PDB file of C-alpha atoms in Angstrom:
ATOM      1  CA  ARG A  23      -3.786  15.822  16.809  1.00 54.00           C
ATOM      2  CA  MET A  24      -3.456  15.018  13.144  1.00 60.00           C
ATOM      3  CA  THR A  25      -1.820  17.611  10.953  1.00 66.00           C
ATOM      4  CA  SER A  26      -1.864  17.742   7.190  1.00 68.00           C
ATOM      5  CA  SER A  27       1.959  17.853   7.172  1.00 73.00           C
ATOM      6  CA  SER A  28       2.204  14.591   9.154  1.00 90.00           C
ATOM      7  CA  LEU A  29      -0.261  12.969   6.757  1.00 93.00           C
ATOM      8  CA  GLN A  30       1.793  14.230   3.803  1.00 92.00           C
ATOM      9  CA  GLU A  31       4.917  12.731   5.377  1.00 94.00           C
ATOM     10  CA  ILE A  32       3.158   9.392   5.874  1.00 96.00           C
ATOM     11  CA  THR A  33       1.863   9.459   2.298  1.00 94.00           C
ATOM     12  CA  ALA A  34       5.425  10.059   1.074  1.00 95.00           C
ATOM     13  CA  LEU A  35       6.622   7.080   3.161  1.00 96.00           C
ATOM     14  CA  LEU A  36       3.968   4.863   1.518  1.00 97.00           C
ATOM     15  CA  ALA A  37       5.704   5.384  -1.812  1.00 95.00           C
ATOM     16  CA  LYS A  38       8.932   3.675  -0.676  1.00 95.00           C
ATOM     17  CA  LYS A  39       9.031  -0.071  -0.175  1.00 95.00           C
ATOM     18  CA  ASN A  40      11.406   0.106   2.782  1.00 96.00           C
ATOM     19  CA  SER A  41       9.152   2.562   4.665  1.00 97.00           C
ATOM     20  CA  PHE A  42       5.721   1.310   3.539  1.00 97.00           C
ATOM     21  CA  MET A  43       5.071  -0.880   6.580  1.00 97.00           C
ATOM     22  CA  GLN A  44       6.080   1.870   8.989  1.00 97.00           C
ATOM     23  CA  ALA A  45       3.830   4.330   7.138  1.00 97.00           C
ATOM     24  CA  VAL A  46       0.865   1.936   7.294  1.00 98.00           C
ATOM     25  CA  GLN A  47       1.423   1.444  11.028  1.00 97.00           C
ATOM     26  CA  MET A  48       1.487   5.226  11.473  1.00 96.00           C
ATOM     27  CA  LEU A  49      -1.738   5.499   9.450  1.00 97.00           C
ATOM     28  CA  THR A  50      -3.332   2.798  11.610  1.00 97.00           C
ATOM     29  CA  GLU A  51      -2.414   4.797  14.704  1.00 96.00           C
ATOM     30  CA  LEU A  52      -3.851   7.988  13.210  1.00 95.00           C
ATOM     31  CA  VAL A  53      -7.081   6.267  12.182  1.00 97.00           C
ATOM     32  CA  THR A  54      -7.465   4.704  15.617  1.00 97.00           C
ATOM     33  CA  THR A  55      -6.755   7.864  17.610  1.00 95.00           C
ATOM     34  CA  THR A  56      -8.105  10.735  15.485  1.00 95.00           C
ATOM     35  CA  TYR A  57     -10.516   9.625  12.738  1.00 96.00           C
ATOM     36  CA  ARG A  58     -13.785   9.560  14.698  1.00 95.00           C
ATOM     37  CA  THR A  59     -13.152  12.918  16.366  1.00 94.00           C
ATOM     38  CA  SER A  60     -11.945  14.677  13.219  1.00 94.00           C
ATOM     39  CA  ALA A  61     -13.981  16.949  10.979  1.00 94.00           C
ATOM     40  CA  GLU A  62     -14.757  15.774   7.446  1.00 94.00           C
ATOM     41  CA  ALA A  63     -12.037  18.077   6.119  1.00 94.00           C
ATOM     42  CA  ALA A  64      -9.477  15.997   8.033  1.00 93.00           C
ATOM     43  CA  ARG A  65     -11.191  12.622   7.523  1.00 95.00           C
ATOM     44  CA  GLN A  66     -11.140  12.830   3.728  1.00 96.00           C
ATOM     45  CA  PRO A  67      -7.332  13.051   3.271  1.00 95.00           C
ATOM     46  CA  LEU A  68      -6.806  10.365   5.928  1.00 96.00           C
ATOM     47  CA  PHE A  69      -9.261   8.030   4.217  1.00 97.00           C
ATOM     48  CA  ASN A  70      -7.578   8.784   0.882  1.00 97.00           C
ATOM     49  CA  ALA A  71      -4.196   7.808   2.358  1.00 97.00           C
ATOM     50  CA  CYS A  72      -5.710   4.496   3.497  1.00 98.00           C
ATOM     51  CA  LYS A  73      -7.147   4.001   0.015  1.00 97.00           C
ATOM     52  CA  ARG A  74      -3.696   4.707  -1.448  1.00 97.00           C
ATOM     53  CA  SER A  75      -2.140   2.045   0.755  1.00 97.00           C
ATOM     54  CA  PHE A  76      -4.702  -0.484  -0.513  1.00 98.00           C
ATOM     55  CA  THR A  77      -3.901   0.448  -4.118  1.00 97.00           C
ATOM     56  CA  LEU A  78      -0.183  -0.007  -3.439  1.00 97.00           C
ATOM     57  CA  LEU A  79      -0.793  -3.401  -1.803  1.00 97.00           C
ATOM     58  CA  CYS A  80      -2.678  -4.556  -4.902  1.00 96.00           C
ATOM     59  CA  SER A  81      -0.125  -3.240  -7.364  1.00 96.00           C
ATOM     60  CA  ARG A  82       3.357  -3.078  -5.815  1.00 95.00           C
ATOM     61  CA  TYR A  83       3.794  -4.433  -2.292  1.00 93.00           C
ATOM     62  CA  MET A  84       2.184  -7.857  -2.506  1.00 91.00           C
ATOM     63  CA  ALA A  85       4.244  -9.836   0.027  1.00 93.00           C
ATOM     64  CA  ILE A  86       2.337 -11.213   3.011  1.00 94.00           C
ATOM     65  CA  GLY A  87       4.069  -8.950   5.544  1.00 95.00           C
ATOM     66  CA  PHE A  88       2.763  -5.879   3.732  1.00 97.00           C
ATOM     67  CA  TRP A  89      -0.754  -7.351   3.644  1.00 97.00           C
ATOM     68  CA  ARG A  90      -0.594  -8.091   7.391  1.00 97.00           C
ATOM     69  CA  VAL A  91      -0.058  -4.424   8.310  1.00 97.00           C
ATOM     70  CA  GLY A  92      -2.628  -3.466   5.687  1.00 98.00           C
ATOM     71  CA  LYS A  93      -5.140  -5.817   7.289  1.00 98.00           C
ATOM     72  CA  ASP A  94      -4.611  -4.078  10.649  1.00 98.00           C
ATOM     73  CA  LEU A  95      -5.122  -0.693   8.996  1.00 98.00           C
ATOM     74  CA  PHE A  96      -8.266  -1.718   7.138  1.00 98.00           C
ATOM     75  CA  SER A  97      -9.702  -3.260  10.285  1.00 98.00           C
ATOM     76  CA  ALA A  98      -9.140   0.071  12.069  1.00 98.00           C
ATOM     77  CA  VAL A  99     -10.764   1.959   9.175  1.00 98.00           C
ATOM     78  CA  VAL A 100     -13.839  -0.314   9.272  1.00 98.00           C
ATOM     79  CA  ILE A 101     -14.282   0.449  12.971  1.00 97.00           C
ATOM     80  CA  ALA A 102     -13.517   4.173  12.712  1.00 97.00           C
ATOM     81  CA  SER A 103     -15.745   4.797   9.679  1.00 96.00           C
ATOM     82  CA  SER A 104     -18.700   2.757  10.929  1.00 95.00           C
ATOM     83  CA  ASP A 105     -20.954   5.849  10.793  1.00 95.00           C
ATOM     84  CA  GLU A 106     -20.115   6.444   7.106  1.00 96.00           C
ATOM     85  CA  PRO A 107     -21.836   3.775   4.957  1.00 97.00           C
ATOM     86  CA  ALA A 108     -19.917   4.424   1.730  1.00 97.00           C
ATOM     87  CA  ARG A 109     -16.513   4.461   3.415  1.00 97.00           C
ATOM     88  CA  VAL A 110     -17.160   1.499   5.673  1.00 97.00           C
ATOM     89  CA  LYS A 111     -18.300  -0.505   2.607  1.00 98.00           C
ATOM     90  CA  LEU A 112     -15.010   0.247   0.828  1.00 98.00           C
ATOM     91  CA  ALA A 113     -12.954  -0.461   3.940  1.00 98.00           C
ATOM     92  CA  LYS A 114     -14.707  -3.828   4.360  1.00 98.00           C
ATOM     93  CA  GLU A 115     -13.754  -4.729   0.777  1.00 98.00           C
ATOM     94  CA  TRP A 116     -10.128  -3.824   1.535  1.00 98.00           C
ATOM     95  CA  LEU A 117     -10.228  -5.842   4.747  1.00 98.00           C
ATOM     96  CA  LEU A 118     -11.688  -8.870   2.960  1.00 98.00           C
ATOM     97  CA  ARG A 119      -8.958  -8.752   0.323  1.00 97.00           C
ATOM     98  CA  ALA A 120      -6.233  -8.340   2.961  1.00 97.00           C
ATOM     99  CA  THR A 121      -7.646 -11.237   4.985  1.00 97.00           C
ATOM    100  CA  GLU A 122      -7.634 -13.436   1.866  1.00 96.00           C
ATOM    101  CA  GLU A 123      -4.048 -12.468   1.018  1.00 95.00           C
ATOM    102  CA  VAL A 124      -2.828 -13.095   4.574  1.00 95.00           C
ATOM    103  CA  SER A 125      -4.511 -16.507   4.832  1.00 94.00           C
ATOM    104  CA  LYS A 126      -3.249 -17.452   1.360  1.00 90.00           C
ATOM    105  CA  GLY A 127       0.260 -16.440   2.434  1.00 84.00           C
ATOM    106  CA  ASP A 128      -0.068 -18.388   5.688  1.00 82.00           C
ATOM    107  CA  GLU A 129      -1.073 -21.531   3.764  1.00 84.00           C
ATOM    108  CA  GLU A 130       1.870 -21.124   1.394  1.00 83.00           C
ATOM    109  CA  SER A 131       4.336 -20.654   4.253  1.00 79.00           C
ATOM    110  CA  LYS A 132       2.966 -23.763   6.001  1.00 78.00           C
ATOM    111  CA  GLY A 133       3.520 -25.742   2.813  1.00 74.00           C
ATOM    112  CA  SER A 134       7.138 -24.648   2.557  1.00 59.00           C
ATOM    113  CA  SER A 135       8.220 -25.515   6.108  1.00 50.00           C
ATOM    114  CA  GLU A 136       9.063 -29.154   6.777  1.00 44.00           C
ATOM    115  CA  PRO A 137       7.158 -30.016  10.007  1.00 43.00           C
ATOM    116  CA  ALA A 138       4.025 -28.151   8.949  1.00 40.00           C
ATOM    117  CA  ALA A 139       4.067 -29.903   5.588  1.00 39.00           C
ATOM    118  CA  GLN A 140       4.446 -33.344   7.164  1.00 40.00           C
ATOM    119  CA  MET A 141       1.740 -33.078   9.824  1.00 40.00           C
ATOM    120  CA  PRO A 142      -1.315 -32.496   7.627  1.00 43.00           C
ATOM    121  CA  THR A 143      -0.011 -35.015   5.096  1.00 42.00           C
ATOM    122  CA  ALA A 144       0.332 -37.731   7.740  1.00 43.00           C
ATOM    123  CA  GLN A 145      -3.188 -37.054   9.022  1.00 42.00           C
ATOM    124  CA  SER A 146      -4.795 -36.881   5.619  1.00 43.00           C
ATOM    125  CA  THR A 147      -3.105 -40.079   4.414  1.00 43.00           C
ATOM    126  CA  THR A 148      -4.282 -42.057   7.459  1.00 44.00           C
ATOM    127  CA  GLN A 149      -7.827 -40.817   6.925  1.00 49.00           C
ATOM    128  CA  HIS A 150      -7.961 -41.532   3.205  1.00 52.00           C
ATOM    129  CA  VAL A 151      -5.912 -44.709   2.843  1.00 53.00           C
ATOM    130  CA  PRO A 152      -8.092 -47.536   1.512  1.00 55.00           C
ATOM    131  CA  PRO A 153      -8.017 -50.794   3.487  1.00 56.00           C
ATOM    132  CA  PRO A 154      -5.385 -53.271   2.303  1.00 57.00           C
ATOM    133  CA  PRO A 155      -6.703 -55.453  -0.517  1.00 57.00           C
ATOM    134  CA  ARG A 156      -8.000 -58.848   0.552  1.00 58.00           C
ATOM    135  CA  PRO A 157      -6.243 -61.833  -0.937  1.00 56.00           C
ATOM    136  CA  SER A 158      -8.087 -62.591  -4.113  1.00 57.00           C
ATOM    137  CA  LEU A 159      -9.519 -66.020  -4.680  1.00 56.00           C
ATOM    138  CA  PRO A 160      -9.448 -67.653  -8.062  1.00 56.00           C
ATOM    139  CA  ALA A 161     -12.695 -67.118  -9.966  1.00 55.00           C
ATOM    140  CA  GLU A 162     -13.753 -70.814  -9.724  1.00 54.00           C
ATOM    141  CA  GLU A 163     -13.581 -70.743  -5.887  1.00 51.00           C
ATOM    142  CA  VAL A 164     -15.683 -67.531  -5.763  1.00 49.00           C
ATOM    143  CA  GLU A 165     -18.380 -69.165  -7.941  1.00 54.00           C
ATOM    144  CA  ALA A 166     -18.281 -72.387  -5.912  1.00 55.00           C
ATOM    145  CA  ARG A 167     -19.140 -70.469  -2.745  1.00 53.00           C
TER     146      ARG A 167
END
């Protein structure tokens, strides 16, 4: 069962970079296990903590690892708040942003690792290489034909 003191502890952990990911994972667990069965009085502070984690992701903890755990949380919030149109709309916006950040980060990490950078390049160059130029004939021979 969720208690306000445990939520306060999690919220405090969100404020520290070295405990942010753990706090988000704890929030995800709380959302998954208690949100749907909780009264509005308990849902509101939990939703606010999720909102706070999104704000922190946008402003302070922007590395891909942080966004990955955020994406898991926001996905859980979308599912858990599906009977609350206003909240589910917000959670879907958070999830969309997290998904964009994670895929952007994945693309950047692919570009920085050697094998991943070579593979797409090799494929794209074979697909887009123009055929070798034909030997050119002098202009007089072209006209004579």
